Protein backbone atom coordinates (compact mmCIF):
# COMPACT_ATOMS: atom_id res chain seq x y z
CA MET A 1 0.00 0.00 0.00
CA VAL A 2 2.92 2.35 -0.52
CA VAL A 3 1.05 3.82 -3.46
CA ALA A 4 -2.01 4.64 -1.38
CA ALA A 5 0.13 6.57 1.07
CA CYS A 6 1.77 8.46 -1.78
CA LEU A 7 -1.56 9.37 -3.32
CA LEU A 8 -3.15 10.80 -0.21
CA PRO A 9 -0.75 13.36 1.25
CA TRP A 10 -1.67 16.95 2.04
CA PRO A 11 -1.38 19.28 -0.97
CA VAL A 12 2.12 19.93 -2.20
CA ALA A 13 3.81 23.32 -2.24
CA GLY A 14 2.76 23.95 -5.84
CA LEU A 15 -0.87 23.95 -4.72
CA ALA A 16 -0.44 26.74 -2.15
CA GLN A 17 0.35 25.76 1.37
CA VAL A 18 -2.62 25.61 3.71
CA THR A 19 -1.93 25.94 7.41
CA ARG A 20 -5.39 26.15 9.00
CA THR A 21 -8.35 23.81 8.71
CA ASP A 22 -10.65 26.60 7.56
CA GLU A 23 -8.23 27.44 4.73
CA TYR A 24 -8.07 23.79 3.76
CA LEU A 25 -11.87 23.56 3.78
CA ALA A 26 -12.14 26.71 1.66
CA ARG A 27 -9.76 25.31 -0.97
CA MET A 28 -11.52 21.94 -1.15
CA ASP A 29 -15.03 23.43 -1.06
CA GLY A 30 -15.62 24.09 -4.75
CA ASP A 31 -19.15 25.44 -4.35
CA SER A 32 -18.36 27.49 -1.20
CA ASP A 33 -21.17 25.98 0.86
CA GLY A 34 -18.96 25.48 3.92
CA ARG A 35 -18.65 21.72 3.58
CA VAL A 36 -16.89 19.23 1.32
CA SER A 37 -18.80 16.68 -0.73
CA LEU A 38 -17.36 13.37 -1.86
CA ALA A 39 -16.90 14.74 -5.40
CA GLU A 40 -15.03 17.80 -4.08
CA TYR A 41 -12.87 15.59 -1.85
CA GLN A 42 -12.03 13.23 -4.70
CA ALA A 43 -11.22 16.10 -7.06
CA TRP A 44 -8.91 17.78 -4.54
CA MET A 45 -7.22 14.58 -3.40
CA SER A 46 -6.57 13.30 -6.94
CA TYR A 47 -3.83 15.81 -7.73
CA ALA A 48 -1.10 13.25 -6.96
CA PHE A 49 -2.66 10.56 -9.13
CA ASP A 50 -3.06 13.02 -11.99
CA GLY A 51 0.53 14.19 -11.67
CA MET A 52 1.91 10.66 -11.61
CA ASP A 53 -0.17 9.48 -14.59
CA ARG A 54 2.37 10.76 -17.10
CA ASP A 55 0.77 9.16 -20.15
CA GLY A 56 -2.74 10.29 -19.14
CA ASP A 57 -4.34 6.88 -19.64
CA GLY A 58 -6.09 6.82 -16.25
CA VAL A 59 -3.89 3.99 -14.96
CA LEU A 60 -0.78 4.29 -12.86
CA SER A 61 1.52 1.66 -14.26
CA PRO A 62 4.25 0.28 -12.00
CA GLN A 63 6.76 2.56 -13.77
CA GLU A 64 4.68 5.64 -12.91
CA GLN A 65 4.69 4.79 -9.20
CA PRO A 66 7.40 5.27 -6.59
CA GLY A 67 9.71 2.28 -6.58
CA GLY A 68 8.29 0.98 -9.87
CA LYS A 69 7.04 -2.28 -8.36
CA ALA A 70 3.49 -1.65 -7.17
CA PRO A 71 0.64 -3.19 -9.14
CA ALA A 72 -1.16 -1.02 -11.66
CA LEU A 73 -3.76 1.29 -10.11
CA THR A 74 -6.72 2.57 -12.11
CA ARG A 75 -8.33 5.92 -11.52
CA ALA A 76 -11.53 4.06 -10.56
CA GLN A 77 -9.64 2.12 -7.87
CA HIS A 78 -8.06 5.32 -6.63
CA LEU A 79 -11.46 7.07 -6.44
CA ALA A 80 -12.94 4.08 -4.60
CA ARG A 81 -10.16 4.28 -2.00
CA LEU A 82 -10.83 7.97 -1.55
CA ALA A 83 -14.55 7.25 -1.12
CA GLU A 84 -13.75 4.75 1.63
CA ARG A 85 -11.52 7.26 3.39
CA PHE A 86 -14.17 9.97 3.02
CA ALA A 87 -16.81 7.69 4.56
CA ARG A 88 -14.57 7.01 7.57
CA GLN A 89 -14.00 10.76 8.08
CA ASP A 90 -17.71 11.57 7.73
CA VAL A 91 -18.40 10.91 11.41
CA ASP A 92 -21.95 12.25 11.40
CA GLY A 93 -22.82 10.38 8.19
CA ASP A 94 -24.35 13.38 6.45
CA GLY A 95 -22.40 12.85 3.22
CA PHE A 96 -20.22 15.92 3.73
CA LEU A 97 -17.05 16.79 5.63
CA ASP A 98 -17.10 19.92 7.76
CA ALA A 99 -14.08 21.69 9.25
CA ARG A 100 -14.20 19.53 12.40
CA GLU A 101 -14.22 16.29 10.39
CA LEU A 102 -11.43 17.53 8.11
CA ALA A 103 -9.29 18.45 11.12
CA ALA A 104 -9.74 15.06 12.78
CA PRO A 105 -6.96 12.49 12.44
CA PRO A 106 -7.62 9.90 9.71
CA ARG A 107 -9.86 7.11 10.98
């Protein structure tokens, strides 16, 4: 699962450093409603996958991944993993992440 860890870090310097939870929420919250939907979460958290997918085919081949030995990972698999992580963070089960849920340690 080295790939999963590499695909889910906080945004890199090129995406403007965020130091407070409310700033992070504001950047992820595409429609500015004060909460993050699954689609917004997946879009924000897919920057690493998109950057690593050098040929743009929607699949991270072993050569496109750190170490070059991990099994291929499709965009659909990546999005499914993000959905699972989102569901664990959505403590109140309302289908959205608020600032409190975003600030909580990963579950």
